[in-house]
Amino acid sequence: MNKFISHIVVLLIMAVCAPAAFADQELTVRTIEPLPIDMTARTMSRNDLHGEKCGLVKVQCVLDGMVFRGNVMGEVERKEGEYWVYLTKGTKFLQIAHPQVLPITINIEELMGSPIASAMTYRLVLGIPDALYAAVVGANNANANASAAAPNPAANISTNGTMKGKVVEETGEPLIGCTVNHFRNSHRVTAIASDIDGEYMLKNVQPGDIVQFMYIGYRTKEVTLENAVPKEITVTLREGNPKKMEYLVIDPLDDSRYYDLDGNELPERPTKKGTYLRVKNGQPQKFTVK
């Protein structure tokens, strides 16, 4: 018990000293890209002063208390693991600030080749200094362990950067030779193929990385690893055009994300009849609302 209290005290000291320790380090842009099949900017739209729909940037970062400046329309919404920032059409720059890191200005047009479009949803994944990330995740784990009734969210977290799993079709049959692409900061790190059992294994995986699963005759699925790397992910691919993308955000520390089968994230647990996806303990799982 004394050891646990000492651990909490150390984390509190780290939190107090963090601004001095990390103030000379910057946020980094890991990924910024449009999500053409994510309809959130249309279904949960926000209009500019001229009545035109804004673009929505879903900014994924573990830090709380981030400040966004630029052509921001309305209040920034803090969701689980991300911020929803509505920007007016034609926005080229976005400034992001936090007391523990140096502020940055993102040149959206330079990184994507075009400014923010009306009614389009985007994903922006931010990286933070390694030491700050370790302090934040350590504090989150300590808070989780402080409650005896709380489940252990770290049960499926990889500690060595290795992530393995299986690729299957909807019947549960393994997909042999599925291409598994591992991306970091929009650059491909490696590409492998699933084995005879549909299994794969990736090494040197980091939070914020993207893993893409491609198979002829099936929709491509792109998985963003947020906040932590899961030890294992079983991925189900649906038959269809490989150019038809499905997106999924997996966070082993967060069980509150819900999606429809096309990969569109839902704002809350669905109540309408149908089949949906929920990410639980780092694993995508289907469930049905009757």
Coordinates of C-alpha atoms in Angstrom, one line a residue:
M1 CA 0.0 0.0 0.0
N2 CA 2.8 2.4 0.9
K3 CA 4.5 1.6 -2.4
F4 CA 1.3 2.4 -4.3
I5 CA 1.0 5.8 -2.4
S6 CA 4.6 6.6 -3.2
H7 CA 3.9 5.9 -6.9
I8 CA 1.0 8.3 -6.9
V9 CA 3.1 11.0 -5.2
V10 CA 5.8 10.6 -7.9
L11 CA 3.2 11.0 -10.6
L12 CA 1.8 14.1 -9.0
I13 CA 5.3 15.6 -8.8
M14 CA 5.9 14.8 -12.4
A15 CA 2.6 16.5 -13.3
V16 CA 3.6 19.7 -11.4
C17 CA 7.0 19.8 -13.0
A18 CA 5.9 18.9 -16.5
P19 CA 5.6 22.4 -17.9
A20 CA 9.2 23.1 -17.1
A21 CA 10.4 19.7 -18.4
F22 CA 8.6 19.7 -21.7
A23 CA 8.0 23.3 -22.6
D24 CA 10.9 23.3 -25.1
Q25 CA 9.4 20.4 -27.1
E26 CA 6.9 20.5 -29.8
L27 CA 3.8 18.6 -30.9
T28 CA 4.3 16.7 -34.2
V29 CA 1.9 15.9 -37.0
R30 CA 1.8 12.2 -37.5
T31 CA -1.1 12.1 -40.0
I32 CA -3.6 14.6 -41.5
E33 CA -6.0 13.3 -44.2
P34 CA -9.6 13.5 -45.4
L35 CA -12.0 10.8 -44.4
P36 CA -14.4 10.7 -47.4
I37 CA -16.6 8.0 -45.9
D38 CA -17.0 9.6 -42.5
M39 CA -20.2 11.6 -42.7
T40 CA -19.9 13.4 -39.3
A41 CA -19.3 16.8 -40.9
R42 CA -22.6 16.4 -42.7
T43 CA -24.7 14.6 -40.1
M44 CA -23.4 16.7 -37.2
S45 CA -22.8 19.8 -39.2
R46 CA -21.9 23.4 -38.1
N47 CA -22.3 26.3 -40.5
D48 CA -20.1 29.4 -40.9
L49 CA -21.4 33.0 -40.9
H50 CA -22.5 32.6 -44.5
G51 CA -24.5 29.5 -43.9
E52 CA -22.0 27.1 -45.5
K53 CA -21.1 23.9 -43.8
C54 CA -17.8 23.8 -42.1
G55 CA -15.2 21.1 -42.4
L56 CA -14.6 18.9 -39.3
V57 CA -11.1 18.0 -38.1
K58 CA -11.0 15.2 -35.6
V59 CA -7.7 15.9 -33.7
Q60 CA -6.4 12.8 -31.9
C61 CA -4.1 13.4 -29.0
V62 CA -3.8 12.2 -25.4
L63 CA -3.4 15.6 -23.9
D64 CA -6.3 17.5 -22.2
G65 CA -6.6 21.2 -22.3
M66 CA -5.4 21.9 -25.9
V67 CA -6.2 25.3 -27.5
F68 CA -7.0 25.7 -31.2
R69 CA -6.8 29.0 -33.0
G70 CA -7.6 30.0 -36.6
N71 CA -10.9 29.9 -38.5
V72 CA -12.5 27.8 -35.8
M73 CA -16.3 27.9 -35.8
G74 CA -17.9 27.6 -32.4
E75 CA -16.6 25.7 -29.3
V76 CA -14.2 22.9 -29.7
E77 CA -15.7 19.6 -28.5
R78 CA -13.6 17.3 -26.4
K79 CA -14.5 13.6 -27.2
E80 CA -12.9 10.5 -25.9
G81 CA -9.3 10.6 -27.1
E82 CA -9.9 13.4 -29.6
Y83 CA -11.1 17.0 -30.2
W84 CA -13.7 18.0 -32.8
V85 CA -12.6 21.2 -34.4
Y86 CA -14.9 22.8 -37.0
L87 CA -13.1 25.0 -39.5
T88 CA -14.5 27.2 -42.2
K89 CA -14.2 26.3 -45.9
G90 CA -10.8 27.3 -47.3
T91 CA -8.9 27.3 -44.0
K92 CA -5.2 26.8 -44.7
F93 CA -3.7 27.1 -41.2
L94 CA -4.5 25.8 -37.7
Q95 CA -2.6 26.8 -34.6
I96 CA -2.5 24.4 -31.7
A97 CA -1.2 25.3 -28.2
H98 CA -0.8 23.5 -24.9
P99 CA 1.0 24.7 -21.7
Q100 CA 3.3 21.6 -21.7
V101 CA 4.7 22.0 -25.3
L102 CA 5.6 24.7 -27.7
P103 CA 2.7 25.9 -29.9
I104 CA 2.7 24.8 -33.6
T105 CA 1.1 26.1 -36.7
I106 CA -0.1 23.5 -39.2
N107 CA -0.1 24.3 -42.8
I108 CA -3.1 22.3 -43.9
E109 CA -2.8 23.1 -47.6
E110 CA 0.9 22.2 -47.7
L111 CA 0.4 18.8 -46.0
M112 CA -2.8 17.7 -47.8
G113 CA -2.4 19.6 -51.1
S114 CA -5.7 21.6 -50.5
P115 CA -7.3 23.7 -47.8
I116 CA -10.3 22.6 -45.7
A117 CA -13.4 21.7 -47.8
S118 CA -17.0 22.3 -46.9
A119 CA -18.8 19.3 -45.2
M120 CA -15.7 17.1 -45.2
T121 CA -14.4 15.2 -42.2
Y122 CA -10.6 15.0 -41.6
R123 CA -8.4 13.1 -39.2
L124 CA -5.3 14.8 -37.6
V125 CA -3.1 12.6 -35.4
L126 CA -0.7 14.5 -33.2
G127 CA 2.4 13.1 -31.6
I128 CA 3.8 14.4 -28.3
P129 CA 7.3 14.1 -26.7
D130 CA 8.1 10.5 -25.5
A131 CA 8.7 11.6 -21.9
L132 CA 5.5 13.5 -21.7
Y133 CA 3.6 10.6 -23.3
A134 CA 5.0 8.3 -20.7
A135 CA 3.9 10.6 -17.9
V136 CA 0.4 11.0 -19.2
V137 CA -0.1 7.3 -19.8
G138 CA 1.4 6.5 -16.4
A139 CA -1.0 8.9 -14.7
N140 CA -3.9 7.4 -16.6
N141 CA -2.9 3.9 -15.5
A142 CA -2.5 5.0 -11.9
N143 CA -6.0 6.5 -11.9
A144 CA -7.4 3.3 -13.3
N145 CA -5.7 1.2 -10.7
A146 CA -6.9 3.5 -7.9
S147 CA -10.4 2.1 -8.3
A148 CA -10.7 -1.5 -7.2
A149 CA -14.0 -1.9 -9.1
A150 CA -12.6 -0.6 -12.4
P151 CA -11.5 -3.1 -15.1
N152 CA -7.8 -3.2 -16.1
P153 CA -7.6 -1.3 -19.4
A154 CA -4.0 -2.2 -19.8
A155 CA -4.6 -5.9 -20.2
N156 CA -4.3 -5.8 -24.0
I157 CA -1.5 -3.2 -24.2
S158 CA 1.8 -4.1 -25.8
T159 CA 4.9 -3.1 -23.8
N160 CA 7.5 -3.9 -26.5
G161 CA 5.9 -2.5 -29.6
T162 CA 4.9 -5.9 -31.0
M163 CA 1.3 -6.3 -32.2
K164 CA -0.1 -9.5 -33.6
G165 CA -3.5 -10.8 -34.6
K166 CA -5.7 -12.5 -37.2
V167 CA -7.5 -11.4 -40.3
V168 CA -10.8 -13.1 -41.0
E169 CA -13.9 -12.7 -43.2
E170 CA -17.3 -12.3 -41.7
T171 CA -17.8 -16.0 -41.5
G172 CA -14.8 -16.3 -39.2
E173 CA -12.7 -18.0 -41.9
P174 CA -9.0 -16.8 -42.0
L175 CA -7.9 -14.7 -44.9
I176 CA -4.6 -16.1 -46.2
G177 CA -2.1 -13.7 -47.8
C178 CA -3.9 -10.5 -46.7
T179 CA -1.6 -7.5 -47.1
V180 CA -0.9 -5.7 -43.8
N181 CA 0.7 -2.3 -44.3
H182 CA 2.2 -0.4 -41.3
F183 CA 2.3 3.4 -41.6
R184 CA 3.9 6.1 -39.5
N185 CA 3.7 9.8 -40.3
S186 CA 2.1 8.9 -43.7
H187 CA 5.2 6.8 -44.6
R188 CA 5.0 3.0 -44.9
V189 CA 7.2 1.3 -42.3
T190 CA 6.7 -2.2 -43.5
A191 CA 4.3 -4.5 -45.4
I192 CA 3.7 -8.2 -44.6
A193 CA 1.2 -10.9 -45.5
S194 CA -1.0 -12.9 -43.2
D195 CA 0.0 -16.6 -43.0
I196 CA -2.0 -19.8 -43.7
D197 CA -4.0 -19.3 -40.5
G198 CA -4.7 -15.6 -41.3
E199 CA -2.3 -14.5 -38.6
Y200 CA 0.2 -11.6 -38.7
M201 CA 2.7 -9.9 -36.5
L202 CA 4.2 -6.4 -36.6
K203 CA 7.1 -5.1 -34.6
N204 CA 8.2 -1.6 -33.7
V205 CA 4.6 -0.3 -33.6
Q206 CA 4.0 3.0 -31.8
P207 CA 0.8 4.9 -30.7
G208 CA -0.5 7.0 -33.5
D209 CA 0.6 4.5 -36.2
I210 CA -1.8 3.2 -38.8
V211 CA -2.3 -0.4 -39.9
Q212 CA -4.0 -1.1 -43.2
F213 CA -5.5 -4.4 -44.1
M214 CA -6.0 -5.1 -47.9
Y215 CA -7.4 -8.2 -49.7
I216 CA -8.7 -8.7 -53.2
G217 CA -12.5 -8.7 -53.2
Y218 CA -12.8 -7.2 -49.8
R219 CA -13.1 -3.7 -48.4
T220 CA -9.8 -2.2 -47.2
K221 CA -9.8 -1.5 -43.4
E222 CA -7.5 1.1 -41.9
V223 CA -6.9 1.0 -38.1
T224 CA -5.5 3.9 -36.2
L225 CA -3.8 3.0 -32.9
E226 CA -4.5 5.7 -30.4
N227 CA -2.8 6.3 -27.1
A228 CA -1.4 2.8 -26.8
V229 CA -0.5 -0.3 -28.9
P230 CA -2.7 -3.3 -28.4
K231 CA -1.0 -6.7 -28.0
E232 CA -3.5 -8.3 -30.4
I233 CA -6.2 -7.3 -32.9
T234 CA -8.5 -9.6 -34.8
V235 CA -9.7 -7.8 -37.9
T236 CA -12.8 -8.7 -39.9
L237 CA -12.9 -7.7 -43.6
R238 CA -16.2 -7.4 -45.5
E239 CA -16.6 -8.4 -49.2
G240 CA -16.6 -5.5 -51.6
N241 CA -14.4 -3.1 -53.6
P242 CA -10.9 -2.8 -52.0
K243 CA -11.0 1.0 -52.9
K244 CA -13.9 1.3 -50.4
M245 CA -12.2 2.2 -47.2
E246 CA -13.4 1.5 -43.7
Y247 CA -11.8 3.3 -40.8
L248 CA -11.5 2.3 -37.2
V249 CA -9.8 3.9 -34.2
I250 CA -8.6 1.4 -31.5
D251 CA -7.6 2.6 -28.1
P252 CA -7.0 -0.1 -25.5
L253 CA -7.6 2.5 -22.8
D254 CA -11.0 3.5 -24.0
D255 CA -14.1 1.3 -24.5
S256 CA -16.5 4.0 -25.5
R257 CA -16.2 4.2 -29.3
Y258 CA -19.0 2.9 -31.5
Y259 CA -19.2 2.5 -35.3
D260 CA -21.5 1.5 -38.0
L261 CA -20.4 -1.3 -40.3
D262 CA -19.0 1.2 -42.8
G263 CA -16.6 2.5 -40.3
N264 CA -18.4 5.8 -39.5
E265 CA -17.9 6.7 -35.8
L266 CA -21.1 7.3 -33.9
P267 CA -21.5 10.1 -31.3
E268 CA -23.0 7.8 -28.7
R269 CA -24.1 4.2 -28.2
P270 CA -26.6 3.4 -30.9
T271 CA -30.3 2.8 -30.0
K272 CA -31.7 2.2 -33.5
K273 CA -32.1 -1.5 -34.6
G274 CA -29.1 -2.8 -36.5
T275 CA -25.6 -4.3 -36.2
Y276 CA -22.7 -2.1 -35.1
L277 CA -19.1 -2.3 -34.0
R278 CA -17.7 -1.5 -30.5
V279 CA -14.0 -1.5 -29.7
K280 CA -13.6 -3.3 -26.3
N281 CA -10.2 -4.0 -24.7
G282 CA -8.6 -3.1 -28.0
Q283 CA -10.7 -5.6 -30.0
P284 CA -13.4 -4.6 -32.5
Q285 CA -16.6 -6.5 -31.6
K286 CA -20.0 -6.7 -33.4
F287 CA -23.2 -6.2 -31.4
T288 CA -26.8 -6.0 -32.4
V289 CA -29.5 -3.6 -31.2
K290 CA -32.9 -5.3 -31.3

